[in-house]
Coordinates of N, CA and C in Angstrom, one line a residue:
A1 N 62.8 -118.5 69.7 CA 62.2 -119.6 69.0 C 60.7 -119.4 69.0
M2 N 60.0 -120.0 67.9 CA 58.6 -119.9 67.8 C 58.0 -121.3 68.1
Y3 N 56.9 -121.4 68.8 CA 56.3 -122.6 69.1 C 54.8 -122.6 68.7
D4 N 54.3 -123.7 68.3 CA 52.8 -123.8 68.1 C 52.1 -124.1 69.4
V5 N 51.3 -123.1 69.8 CA 50.6 -123.2 71.0 C 49.2 -123.8 70.8
F6 N 48.6 -123.4 69.7 CA 47.3 -123.9 69.3 C 47.3 -124.5 67.9
Q7 N 46.4 -125.4 67.7 CA 46.2 -126.0 66.4 C 44.8 -125.7 65.9
S8 N 44.7 -125.2 64.7 CA 43.5 -124.9 64.1 C 42.9 -126.2 63.4
I9 N 41.6 -126.5 63.8 CA 40.9 -127.7 63.3 C 39.6 -127.3 62.8
M10 N 39.2 -127.6 61.5 CA 37.9 -127.3 61.0 C 36.9 -128.3 61.6
L11 N 35.9 -127.8 62.2 CA 34.9 -128.7 62.8 C 33.8 -129.1 61.8
K12 N 33.4 -128.2 61.0 CA 32.4 -128.4 60.0 C 32.5 -127.5 58.8
D13 N 32.5 -128.1 57.7 CA 32.7 -127.4 56.4 C 31.5 -126.5 56.1
K14 N 30.3 -127.1 56.1 CA 29.1 -126.5 55.7 C 28.1 -126.6 56.9
M15 N 27.6 -125.4 57.3 CA 26.6 -125.4 58.4 C 25.3 -124.8 57.9
A16 N 24.3 -124.7 58.8 CA 23.0 -124.2 58.4 C 23.2 -122.7 57.9
H17 N 22.2 -122.3 57.0 CA 22.3 -121.0 56.4 C 21.8 -120.0 57.3
H18 N 22.7 -119.5 58.2 CA 22.4 -118.4 59.1 C 23.6 -117.4 59.1
K19 N 23.3 -116.2 59.5 CA 24.4 -115.2 59.6 C 24.9 -115.4 61.0
F20 N 26.2 -115.8 61.2 CA 26.8 -116.0 62.5 C 27.3 -114.7 63.0
E21 N 26.9 -114.4 64.3 CA 27.3 -113.2 64.9 C 28.3 -113.4 66.1
S22 N 28.2 -114.6 66.7 CA 29.1 -114.9 67.9 C 29.2 -116.4 68.1
C23 N 30.2 -116.8 68.9 CA 30.3 -118.2 69.2 C 31.0 -118.4 70.5
A24 N 30.8 -119.5 71.2 CA 31.5 -119.8 72.4 C 31.5 -121.3 72.6
A25 N 32.4 -121.8 73.5 CA 32.5 -123.2 73.7 C 32.6 -123.5 75.2
C26 N 32.0 -124.6 75.7 CA 32.0 -125.0 77.1 C 32.0 -126.5 77.1
G27 N 33.1 -127.1 77.6 CA 33.1 -128.6 77.6 C 33.1 -129.1 76.2
D28 N 32.2 -130.0 75.9 CA 32.0 -130.6 74.6 C 30.9 -129.9 73.8
R29 N 30.5 -128.7 74.2 CA 29.4 -128.0 73.6 C 29.9 -126.8 72.9
M30 N 29.4 -126.5 71.7 CA 29.7 -125.2 71.0 C 28.4 -124.5 70.7
F31 N 28.4 -123.2 71.1 CA 27.2 -122.4 70.9 C 27.5 -121.3 69.9
I32 N 26.5 -121.1 69.0 CA 26.6 -120.1 67.9 C 25.4 -119.2 68.0
G33 N 25.7 -117.9 68.0 CA 24.6 -116.9 68.0 C 24.4 -116.4 66.6
T34 N 23.2 -116.3 66.2 CA 22.9 -115.9 64.8 C 22.3 -114.5 64.7
G35 N 22.3 -113.9 63.5 CA 21.7 -112.6 63.3 C 20.2 -112.6 63.4
E36 N 19.6 -113.8 63.4 CA 18.2 -113.9 63.6 C 17.7 -114.1 65.0
G37 N 18.7 -114.1 65.9 CA 18.3 -114.2 67.3 C 18.2 -115.7 67.8
A38 N 18.9 -116.6 67.2 CA 18.8 -118.0 67.6 C 20.2 -118.4 68.1
V39 N 20.1 -119.4 69.0 CA 21.3 -120.0 69.6 C 21.4 -121.4 69.0
M40 N 22.4 -121.8 68.3 CA 22.6 -123.1 67.7 C 23.6 -123.9 68.6
V41 N 23.2 -125.0 69.1 CA 24.0 -125.8 70.0 C 24.5 -127.1 69.3
Y42 N 25.8 -127.3 69.3 CA 26.5 -128.4 68.7 C 27.3 -129.2 69.8
Q43 N 27.3 -130.5 69.6 CA 28.2 -131.3 70.4 C 29.5 -131.6 69.6
I44 N 30.7 -131.4 70.2 CA 31.9 -131.7 69.6 C 32.4 -133.1 69.9
I45 N 32.5 -133.9 68.9 CA 32.8 -135.3 69.1 C 34.2 -135.7 68.6
P46 N 35.1 -136.1 69.5 CA 36.5 -136.5 69.1 C 36.5 -137.7 68.2
K47 N 37.3 -137.7 67.1 CA 37.5 -138.8 66.3 C 39.0 -139.2 66.3
N48 N 39.4 -140.0 65.4 CA 40.8 -140.4 65.3 C 41.7 -139.4 64.7
N49 N 43.0 -139.4 64.9 CA 44.0 -138.6 64.3 C 43.7 -137.1 64.6
D50 N 43.4 -136.8 65.8 CA 43.2 -135.4 66.2 C 42.1 -134.6 65.4
S51 N 41.1 -135.4 64.9 CA 40.0 -134.8 64.2 C 38.8 -134.9 65.0
Y52 N 37.8 -134.0 64.6 CA 36.6 -133.9 65.4 C 35.4 -133.8 64.5
D53 N 34.3 -134.2 65.0 CA 33.0 -134.1 64.3 C 32.0 -133.3 65.1
T54 N 31.0 -132.8 64.5 CA 30.0 -132.1 65.3 C 28.6 -132.7 65.1
K55 N 27.8 -132.6 66.1 CA 26.4 -133.1 66.0 C 25.5 -132.0 66.5
G56 N 24.6 -131.6 65.6 CA 23.6 -130.5 66.0 C 22.6 -131.0 67.1
L57 N 22.5 -130.3 68.2 CA 21.7 -130.7 69.3 C 20.3 -130.0 69.3
Q58 N 20.4 -128.7 69.1 CA 19.2 -127.9 69.2 C 19.4 -126.5 68.7
I59 N 18.3 -125.8 68.4 CA 18.2 -124.4 68.0 C 17.2 -123.7 68.9
E60 N 17.7 -122.8 69.8 CA 16.8 -122.1 70.7 C 16.7 -120.6 70.2
R61 N 15.5 -120.2 69.9 CA 15.2 -118.9 69.4 C 14.8 -117.9 70.5
T62 N 15.5 -116.7 70.5 CA 15.1 -115.7 71.6 C 13.8 -115.0 71.2
K63 N 13.2 -114.4 72.2 CA 11.9 -113.7 72.0 C 12.0 -112.5 71.1
N64 N 13.1 -111.7 71.2 CA 13.2 -110.5 70.5 C 13.7 -110.7 69.0
K65 N 14.3 -111.9 68.7 CA 14.7 -112.2 67.4 C 15.8 -111.2 66.8
L66 N 16.5 -110.6 67.7 CA 17.6 -109.7 67.3 C 18.9 -110.4 67.3
P67 N 19.9 -109.8 66.6 CA 21.3 -110.5 66.6 C 21.8 -110.7 67.9
I68 N 22.4 -111.9 68.1 CA 23.1 -112.2 69.4 C 24.6 -111.9 69.2
T69 N 25.0 -110.8 69.7 CA 26.4 -110.3 69.5 C 27.4 -110.9 70.4
Q70 N 27.0 -111.6 71.4 CA 28.0 -112.2 72.3 C 27.4 -113.4 73.1
L71 N 28.1 -114.4 73.3 CA 27.7 -115.6 74.2 C 28.8 -115.8 75.2
I72 N 28.4 -115.9 76.5 CA 29.3 -116.1 77.6 C 28.9 -117.3 78.5
P73 N 29.4 -118.5 78.3 CA 29.1 -119.6 79.3 C 29.6 -119.3 80.7
V74 N 28.8 -119.5 81.7 CA 29.2 -119.4 83.1 C 28.9 -120.7 83.8
P75 N 29.8 -121.7 83.7 CA 29.5 -123.0 84.2 C 29.3 -123.0 85.7
A76 N 29.9 -122.1 86.5 CA 29.7 -122.1 87.9 C 28.2 -121.8 88.3
L77 N 27.5 -121.1 87.4 CA 26.1 -120.8 87.7 C 25.2 -121.6 86.8
N78 N 25.8 -122.5 85.9 CA 25.0 -123.2 84.9 C 24.2 -122.3 84.1
I79 N 24.7 -121.2 83.6 CA 24.0 -120.3 82.7 C 24.8 -119.9 81.5
L80 N 24.1 -119.5 80.5 CA 24.7 -119.0 79.3 C 24.2 -117.6 79.1
L81 N 25.1 -116.6 79.1 CA 24.7 -115.2 79.0 C 24.7 -114.8 77.5
L82 N 23.6 -114.1 77.1 CA 23.5 -113.6 75.8 C 23.4 -112.1 75.8
V83 N 24.2 -111.5 74.9 CA 24.1 -110.0 74.7 C 23.3 -109.9 73.4
T84 N 22.1 -109.3 73.5 CA 21.2 -109.1 72.3 C 20.3 -107.9 72.5
G85 N 20.2 -107.0 71.6 CA 19.3 -105.9 71.7 C 19.6 -105.0 72.8
G86 N 20.9 -104.9 73.2 CA 21.3 -104.1 74.4 C 21.0 -104.6 75.7
M87 N 20.5 -105.9 75.7 CA 20.2 -106.6 77.0 C 21.1 -107.7 77.2
L88 N 21.2 -108.1 78.5 CA 22.0 -109.3 78.9 C 20.9 -110.3 79.5
I89 N 20.8 -111.4 78.8 CA 19.8 -112.4 79.1 C 20.5 -113.7 79.5
A90 N 20.0 -114.3 80.6 CA 20.5 -115.5 81.2 C 19.7 -116.7 80.7
H91 N 20.3 -117.7 80.1 CA 19.7 -118.9 79.7 C 20.4 -120.1 80.4
K92 N 19.7 -121.2 80.5 CA 20.3 -122.4 81.1 C 21.4 -122.9 80.2
L93 N 22.5 -123.3 80.8 CA 23.6 -123.8 80.1 C 23.3 -125.2 79.5
D94 N 22.6 -126.0 80.2 CA 22.4 -127.4 79.8 C 21.4 -127.6 78.6
D95 N 20.3 -126.8 78.7 CA 19.3 -126.9 77.6 C 19.0 -125.6 76.9
C96 N 19.6 -124.5 77.3 CA 19.5 -123.2 76.6 C 18.2 -122.5 76.7
T97 N 17.3 -123.0 77.6 CA 16.0 -122.3 77.8 C 16.3 -121.0 78.5
E98 N 15.5 -120.0 78.2 CA 15.6 -118.7 78.8 C 15.2 -118.7 80.3
L99 N 16.0 -118.0 81.1 CA 15.7 -117.8 82.5 C 15.2 -116.5 82.8
A100 N 15.9 -115.4 82.5 CA 15.5 -114.1 82.8 C 16.4 -113.1 82.2
V101 N 15.9 -111.8 82.0 CA 16.7 -110.7 81.6 C 17.4 -110.2 82.9
C102 N 18.7 -110.0 82.7 CA 19.5 -109.6 83.9 C 19.2 -108.1 84.3
K103 N 18.8 -108.0 85.5 CA 18.4 -106.6 86.0 C 19.5 -105.7 86.2
G104 N 19.3 -104.4 86.0 CA 20.3 -103.4 86.2 C 21.3 -103.2 85.1
L105 N 21.1 -103.9 84.0 CA 21.9 -103.7 82.8 C 21.1 -103.4 81.6
R106 N 21.3 -102.2 81.0 CA 20.6 -101.8 79.8 C 21.5 -101.2 78.8
E107 N 21.3 -101.3 77.6 CA 22.1 -100.7 76.5 C 23.5 -101.3 76.6
V108 N 23.6 -102.6 76.8 CA 24.9 -103.3 76.9 C 25.5 -103.5 75.6
I109 N 26.8 -103.2 75.5 CA 27.5 -103.4 74.2 C 28.3 -104.7 74.2
M110 N 29.0 -104.9 75.3 CA 29.7 -106.2 75.5 C 30.0 -106.4 76.9
V111 N 30.3 -107.7 77.3 CA 30.6 -108.0 78.7 C 31.7 -109.0 78.7
D112 N 32.3 -109.2 79.9 CA 33.2 -110.3 80.2 C 32.9 -110.8 81.7
V113 N 33.1 -112.0 81.9 CA 32.8 -112.6 83.2 C 34.0 -113.3 83.8
K114 N 34.2 -113.2 85.1 CA 35.2 -113.9 85.8 C 34.7 -114.5 87.1
K115 N 35.3 -115.6 87.5 CA 35.0 -116.3 88.8 C 36.2 -116.1 89.7
D116 N 36.0 -115.5 90.9 CA 37.1 -115.3 91.8 C 36.6 -115.9 93.1
K117 N 37.2 -117.1 93.4 CA 36.8 -117.9 94.5 C 35.3 -118.3 94.3
D118 N 34.4 -117.9 95.2 CA 33.0 -118.3 95.1 C 32.2 -117.1 94.5
R119 N 32.8 -116.1 94.0 CA 32.0 -115.0 93.5 C 32.2 -114.8 92.0
I120 N 31.1 -114.3 91.4 CA 31.1 -114.1 89.9 C 31.0 -112.6 89.7
Y121 N 31.9 -112.1 88.9 CA 32.0 -110.7 88.5 C 31.8 -110.5 87.0
V122 N 31.0 -109.4 86.7 CA 30.7 -109.1 85.3 C 31.2 -107.7 85.0
A123 N 32.1 -107.5 84.0 CA 32.5 -106.2 83.5 C 31.7 -106.0 82.2
S124 N 31.1 -104.8 82.1 CA 30.3 -104.5 81.0 C 30.6 -103.1 80.4
V125 N 30.4 -103.0 79.1 CA 30.6 -101.7 78.4 C 29.2 -101.2 78.1
I126 N 28.8 -100.0 78.6 CA 27.5 -99.4 78.4 C 27.8 -97.9 78.0
R127 N 27.5 -97.6 76.8 CA 27.8 -96.3 76.3 C 29.3 -96.0 76.5
K128 N 29.7 -94.9 77.2 CA 31.1 -94.5 77.4 C 31.6 -94.9 78.8
K129 N 30.9 -95.9 79.4 CA 31.3 -96.4 80.7 C 31.6 -97.9 80.8
V130 N 32.4 -98.2 81.8 CA 32.6 -99.6 82.1 C 32.0 -99.8 83.5
F131 N 31.2 -100.8 83.7 CA 30.5 -101.1 84.9 C 31.1 -102.5 85.5
I132 N 31.2 -102.6 86.8 CA 31.6 -103.8 87.4 C 30.4 -104.2 88.3
H133 N 29.9 -105.4 88.0 CA 28.7 -106.0 88.8 C 29.2 -107.3 89.5
E134 N 28.5 -107.6 90.6 CA 28.7 -108.9 91.2 C 27.3 -109.6 91.1
V135 N 27.4 -110.9 90.7 CA 26.2 -111.7 90.7 C 25.9 -112.3 92.0
R136 N 24.7 -112.0 92.6 CA 24.3 -112.5 93.9 C 22.9 -113.2 93.8
D137 N 22.7 -114.1 94.8 CA 21.4 -114.7 95.0 C 21.0 -115.6 93.8
T138 N 20.7 -114.9 92.7 CA 20.2 -115.7 91.5 C 21.0 -115.1 90.3
P139 N 21.1 -115.9 89.2 CA 21.9 -115.5 88.1 C 21.5 -114.2 87.4
E140 N 20.2 -113.8 87.5 CA 19.8 -112.5 86.9 C 19.9 -111.3 87.8
R141 N 20.4 -111.5 89.0 CA 20.4 -110.3 89.9 C 21.9 -109.8 90.0
F142 N 22.1 -108.7 89.4 CA 23.4 -108.1 89.3 C 23.5 -106.8 90.2
H143 N 24.5 -106.8 91.1 CA 24.7 -105.7 92.0 C 25.9 -104.9 91.6
K144 N 25.6 -103.6 91.3 CA 26.7 -102.7 90.8 C 27.7 -102.4 92.0
L145 N 29.0 -102.6 91.6 CA 30.1 -102.3 92.6 C 30.8 -101.0 92.2
R146 N 31.1 -100.8 90.9 CA 31.9 -99.6 90.5 C 31.5 -99.3 89.0
E147 N 31.8 -98.1 88.7 CA 31.7 -97.6 87.3 C 32.8 -96.7 86.9
Y148 N 33.2 -96.7 85.7 CA 34.3 -95.8 85.2 C 33.9 -95.2 83.9
S149 N 34.2 -93.9 83.8 CA 33.9 -93.1 82.6 C 35.2 -93.2 81.7
L150 N 35.0 -93.6 80.5 CA 36.2 -93.8 79.6 C 35.9 -93.2 78.2
P151 N 36.9 -93.0 77.4 CA 36.7 -92.4 76.1 C 35.8 -93.4 75.2
E152 N 35.1 -92.8 74.2 CA 34.3 -93.6 73.4 C 35.1 -94.5 72.5
G153 N 34.6 -95.7 72.1 CA 35.3 -96.5 71.1 C 35.9 -97.8 71.6
I154 N 35.4 -98.3 72.8 CA 35.9 -99.6 73.3 C 35.5 -100.7 72.4
K155 N 36.4 -101.5 71.9 CA 36.1 -102.6 71.0 C 36.1 -104.0 71.7
T156 N 37.0 -104.1 72.7 CA 37.0 -105.4 73.4 C 37.2 -105.2 74.9
I157 N 36.7 -106.1 75.7 CA 36.8 -106.0 77.2 C 37.1 -107.4 77.7
T158 N 38.2 -107.6 78.5 CA 38.7 -108.9 79.0 C 39.2 -108.8 80.4
W159 N 38.8 -109.6 81.3 CA 39.3 -109.7 82.6 C 40.8 -110.2 82.6
S160 N 41.6 -109.6 83.4 CA 43.0 -110.1 83.6 C 43.3 -110.0 85.1
G161 N 43.0 -111.0 85.9 CA 43.1 -110.9 87.3 C 42.2 -109.8 87.9
K162 N 42.7 -108.9 88.6 CA 41.9 -107.8 89.2 C 41.8 -106.6 88.2
N163 N 42.5 -106.7 87.0 CA 42.5 -105.7 86.0 C 41.5 -106.1 84.9
I164 N 41.2 -105.1 84.1 CA 40.5 -105.3 82.9 C 41.3 -104.7 81.7
L165 N 41.5 -105.6 80.7 CA 42.1 -105.1 79.5 C 41.1 -104.6 78.5
L166 N 41.2 -103.4 78.0 CA 40.3 -102.8 77.1 C 41.0 -102.5 75.8
G167 N 40.4 -102.9 74.7 CA 41.0 -102.7 73.4 C 40.2 -101.6 72.7
F168 N 41.0 -100.5 72.3 CA 40.4 -99.5 71.5 C 40.9 -99.7 70.1
K169 N 40.6 -98.8 69.2 CA 41.0 -98.9 67.8 C 42.5 -98.9 67.6
K170 N 43.2 -98.1 68.4 CA 44.6 -97.9 68.1 C 45.5 -98.4 69.3
E171 N 44.9 -98.8 70.4 CA 45.8 -99.2 71.5 C 45.0 -100.1 72.5
Y172 N 45.7 -100.8 73.3 CA 45.2 -101.5 74.5 C 45.5 -100.7 75.8
V173 N 44.5 -100.7 76.7 CA 44.8 -100.0 78.0 C 44.4 -101.0 79.1
L174 N 45.0 -100.8 80.3 CA 44.7 -101.6 81.4 C 44.1 -100.8 82.5
L175 N 42.9 -101.3 83.1 CA 42.2 -100.6 84.1 C 42.2 -101.5 85.4
D176 N 42.6 -100.9 86.5 CA 42.6 -101.7 87.8 C 41.1 -101.6 88.3
A177 N 40.4 -102.7 88.2 CA 39.0 -102.7 88.6 C 38.8 -102.9 90.1
S178 N 39.8 -103.0 90.9 CA 39.7 -103.1 92.3 C 39.6 -101.8 93.0
K179 N 39.8 -100.7 92.3 CA 39.7 -99.4 92.9 C 38.8 -98.5 92.1
Q180 N 38.0 -97.6 92.8 CA 37.1 -96.8 92.2 C 37.7 -95.6 91.5
D181 N 38.9 -95.1 92.0 CA 39.5 -94.0 91.4 C 40.6 -94.4 90.3
S182 N 40.5 -95.6 89.8 CA 41.5 -96.1 88.9 C 41.4 -95.3 87.5
T183 N 42.5 -95.1 86.9 CA 42.5 -94.5 85.6 C 43.2 -95.5 84.6
P184 N 42.8 -95.6 83.4 CA 43.4 -96.5 82.4 C 44.9 -96.2 82.1
E185 N 45.7 -97.3 82.0 CA 47.1 -97.2 81.7 C 47.3 -97.7 80.3
S186 N 47.9 -96.9 79.5 CA 48.2 -97.2 78.1 C 49.3 -98.3 78.1
L187 N 49.0 -99.4 77.3 CA 50.0 -100.5 77.2 C 50.8 -100.5 75.9
Y188 N 50.1 -100.8 74.8 CA 50.8 -100.8 73.5 C 49.8 -100.8 72.4
P189 N 50.2 -100.5 71.1 CA 49.3 -100.3 70.0 C 48.7 -101.6 69.6
T190 N 47.6 -101.5 68.9 CA 46.9 -102.7 68.3 C 47.7 -103.0 67.0
S191 N 47.1 -103.9 66.2 CA 47.8 -104.3 64.9 C 47.6 -103.2 63.9
K192 N 48.2 -103.4 62.7 CA 48.1 -102.5 61.6 C 46.6 -102.3 61.1
Q193 N 45.9 -103.4 61.3 CA 44.5 -103.4 60.9 C 43.6 -102.6 61.9
Q194 N 44.2 -102.2 63.0 CA 43.5 -101.4 64.1 C 42.3 -102.1 64.6
Q195 N 42.4 -103.4 64.7 CA 41.3 -104.3 65.2 C 41.8 -105.1 66.4
P196 N 41.5 -104.6 67.7 CA 42.0 -105.3 68.9 C 41.3 -106.6 69.0
I197 N 42.1 -107.6 69.5 CA 41.6 -109.0 69.8 C 42.1 -109.4 71.1
S198 N 41.3 -109.9 72.0 CA 41.7 -110.4 73.3 C 40.7 -111.4 73.8
C199 N 41.2 -112.4 74.5 CA 40.4 -113.4 75.1 C 41.1 -114.2 76.2
N200 N 40.4 -114.7 77.1 CA 41.0 -115.6 78.1 C 40.9 -117.0 77.7
T201 N 42.0 -117.8 78.0 CA 42.0 -119.2 77.7 C 41.8 -120.0 78.9
V202 N 40.5 -120.1 79.3 CA 40.2 -120.9 80.5 C 40.3 -122.4 80.1
P203 N 40.9 -123.3 80.9 CA 41.4 -123.1 82.2 C 42.9 -122.8 82.3
M204 N 43.5 -122.4 81.2 CA 45.0 -122.3 81.3 C 45.4 -121.0 81.9
R205 N 44.4 -120.1 82.2 CA 44.7 -118.8 82.9 C 45.7 -118.0 82.1
E206 N 45.5 -117.9 80.8 CA 46.4 -117.1 80.0 C 45.5 -116.1 79.2
L207 N 46.1 -115.0 78.8 CA 45.4 -114.0 78.1 C 46.0 -113.9 76.7
L208 N 45.2 -114.0 75.7 CA 45.6 -113.9 74.3 C 45.3 -112.5 73.8
V209 N 46.3 -111.9 73.2 CA 46.1 -110.5 72.7 C 46.6 -110.5 71.3
G210 N 45.9 -109.9 70.4 CA 46.3 -109.7 69.0 C 47.1 -108.5 68.8
E211 N 48.3 -108.7 68.1 CA 49.2 -107.6 67.8 C 50.0 -108.0 66.6
D212 N 50.7 -107.0 66.0 CA 51.6 -107.4 64.9 C 52.8 -108.1 65.4
A213 N 53.3 -109.1 64.6 CA 54.4 -109.9 64.9 C 55.7 -109.1 64.8

């Protein structure tokens, strides 16, 4: 039997004239990263009959004005992480002001973040490697724990418990990030479009993966 797990709802038909590169949500806030290096913040307002409205709150522009390719809210640290220009930059989650460039991470392609008890871990793709860092002391101080050399062409990276799900053009692989000598395990092919899709559904603790029906 098939069940509807999610319902698609249009929040806004027409938005500001920007090239959208990334988006994320946290609580009643929606963040949109643009090709011009700006973060647009909207408040999501519930209405009647399962409909919603949006209210523009602010536009925060980054210093480098480069495309923001990824946005990652980290409520436990009250920060919003931005991937832009190969850097990982920490902003305040509540007002989006810039805090600092995260040290120890350069030429970043994509990242994913998980909270395990009281610790925050960051998995990042840099060139042909996956790095595991732990955030300590302050949000911008990343301490490297492990690194793995992998084939070129990683398209997605998503935490799944102690493992990391990596999406390549033709297949998904699983990497045990708790061990240094771990090797990726092939799982199953991607869709016919060869475009892997994966994301965590916090707080439901489920992993969504795109594949052919």
